[in-house]
């Protein structure tokens, strides 16, 4: 049941109606959410909720146990054990293919028996659980004693499949408050949902076949087409993933839960540091809070800082998949930081590019262009099935054929994505892309109507493609 | 001010999307002709709900080859082949039938076991040159010439093999010349059924993306045909074996042949799931106007069983509802009562 299907629309309307009907009783609302999330998750594979509820149970008990203990060493021991138990499931399920595939003497059949099908969204609910118990250990939150509230929070269907990974301190308290949305919030929700659908159905779904074509048939294509294809993959990934996140935020707001913004115009970043503060921000924050800062962050020497950056990015790559390509992708993105760190140019900008101006300066433009291309080129590793293909792909890009004319199809597909970026650029600084609250209601309706009409008119009728990040 | 800018940008965005993006011509404005066929479409939809497609093999199970139903289907095949032969003859072009099965290196299916001998004898009776490629295909390795296991259509090597099989036919008829020519005003806009100037990636849901390019005349080729013609025109009528899904234009057999025969233009009008009656109607409506000198028609035994009424309702390019004949109704009742 994907967000961009009528099945989901019907499901969500029913959930919303029941949820709003019981607005006076928070526990009943959480019960509705728990049942809805269970059903939503069940629709993807019938056996999946069992593992989910095991993780929920483990996280719930760990939180209570840690809170009961006063001695720091014991609290830490429970924390470590809980993380191992919850994390072991993720590690086994996600990496069993790699582990058993490489054990000598184990044939394909035996390896396939030992390998478990990866439950969709496993990383997200595992990270949410680990984040929660760590916060309880750090005493930044009190543990949730109401099992229904806790279970509703972890299994919450708008974010369970691809995030944003919730911060327990910010999101969990919202599951304890009664809520009735006001018209402004309802309009914002619809705005986010419509724009998210536009990005997924008009942009991502229309260019995905060309992306697949470029990466599958790279041997037959010239360097400039491959370069444009990689650019297209970057744009596709953004449209697909940020579109999903915006629908998640919009639907969640209608249920009274404010999720964190996961994307803040990442393609308008002036250095890699700024890019990663704007791309998949909830995952970055998770790594920051639970790995980077506990390991010393920027406190040690510059060598320690650089090594830590490289480790975090490589680890992030490994999280994406048990393949050397992901590790290379992560490592390369970490490596990008090194010259910036050494030259002291890893500026932590307080304002977005061209703030209070219509266009960026020439310097800013070049900085943005460089950052975009650095990030984009690393995605060859991200998209390639193995390291040899990635190597061949790179050698074709950086060959004389780079100076040949690209395939017309690749150019038109890249242009197809431009209106999305243009509208987001114009609307930067607003709460959401279709925010036009100061305008007359009829003009706002006209804008919404125009976007809906373009979704209806331009969406790819042939197939409904799954969100790319579901696999992680 | 900024918001007005947003509205203007929205309009601009939509117009840019309209002009430069992936092809959405299939959603273009409804024409009068479309409206005229709308009723037929509705009837066909109703019939399709009532009568699903019949697997080709099923018609021939339990001595089906000697049944009155199969005789009826063969009769339809023969009528259509006769019609196509006459239509081609009227243009003065040479006409060749090639039997290409998608069954390389394996035992032929029932439609081909019974169908190929019939096609050959029919061609012989009608005086049509018929080349059976199935024996040559049977000696090939399926994994090399097709995209097995993902799909049974030609691989790059398969297209080279097909081109090598078709080349002698083209060579043999290199002097063929049609006697008919048309005025520009008579010519339709397209000679094939692909959307003109189509430029898109398709994957048929098989995760085998390929780049489809159609010329401005709806044929699977990279350039438009010009008139009066300066080169020999060779028209290919066929199904997916001619269309060649999952290969880019540059790798399909007709493109390879065009490189091999620089004095000829290979006009590929192949379409997935097409059958003999489609070739007849396509030739009559559009393809003959490209002034072919040689017409090569791809067929196989599946084209006979494709004449079963429900298969035509589901697949034919002719939007005409077909009701079951008594033989078909009887077969349907038997096949689906089990």
mmCIF file of C-alpha atoms in Angstrom, chain B residues 83-96 173-182 229 232-235 283 287-296:
data_model
loop_
_atom_site.group_PDB
_atom_site.id
_atom_site.type_symbol
_atom_site.label_atom_id
_atom_site.label_comp_id
_atom_site.label_asym_id
_atom_site.label_seq_id
_atom_site.Cartn_x
_atom_site.Cartn_y
_atom_site.Cartn_z
ATOM 1 C CA UNK B 83 -5.998 -10.513 -48.800
ATOM 2 C CA UNK B 84 -2.522 -9.337 -47.839
ATOM 3 C CA UNK B 85 -0.987 -11.029 -50.864
ATOM 4 C CA UNK B 86 -3.488 -9.314 -53.149
ATOM 5 C CA UNK B 87 -2.963 -5.940 -51.513
ATOM 6 C CA UNK B 88 0.798 -6.225 -51.867
ATOM 7 C CA UNK B 89 0.512 -7.479 -55.433
ATOM 8 C CA UNK B 90 -1.588 -4.422 -56.281
ATOM 9 C CA UNK B 91 1.385 -2.214 -55.405
ATOM 10 C CA UNK B 92 3.755 -4.233 -57.565
ATOM 11 C CA UNK B 93 5.964 -5.080 -54.566
ATOM 12 C CA UNK B 94 7.499 -8.479 -53.921
ATOM 13 C CA UNK B 95 5.955 -10.434 -51.052
ATOM 14 C CA UNK B 96 7.821 -12.831 -48.773
ATOM 15 C CA UNK B 173 15.154 -9.212 -54.100
ATOM 16 C CA UNK B 174 17.539 -6.311 -54.445
ATOM 17 C CA UNK B 175 16.043 -5.536 -57.850
ATOM 18 C CA UNK B 176 12.445 -5.555 -56.646
ATOM 19 C CA UNK B 177 10.585 -2.373 -57.500
ATOM 20 C CA UNK B 178 7.011 -1.393 -56.817
ATOM 21 C CA UNK B 179 4.918 -0.073 -59.661
ATOM 22 C CA UNK B 180 2.734 2.223 -57.615
ATOM 23 C CA UNK B 181 3.498 5.632 -56.231
ATOM 24 C CA UNK B 182 1.333 8.064 -54.305
ATOM 25 C CA UNK B 229 12.248 7.634 -52.807
ATOM 26 C CA UNK B 232 14.693 0.651 -52.199
ATOM 27 C CA UNK B 233 11.968 0.456 -49.524
ATOM 28 C CA UNK B 234 11.719 -2.789 -47.601
ATOM 29 C CA UNK B 235 8.691 -3.005 -45.372
ATOM 30 C CA UNK B 283 -0.892 -2.290 -44.803
ATOM 31 C CA UNK B 287 1.978 1.004 -44.663
ATOM 32 C CA UNK B 288 1.377 0.668 -48.410
ATOM 33 C CA UNK B 289 1.761 4.445 -48.730
ATOM 34 C CA UNK B 290 5.470 4.171 -47.910
ATOM 35 C CA UNK B 291 5.770 2.611 -51.401
ATOM 36 C CA UNK B 292 7.498 -0.620 -50.417
ATOM 37 C CA UNK B 293 9.382 -2.576 -53.052
ATOM 38 C CA UNK B 294 9.622 -5.652 -50.899
ATOM 39 C CA UNK B 295 7.218 -6.641 -48.127
ATOM 40 C CA UNK B 296 8.485 -9.145 -45.571
#
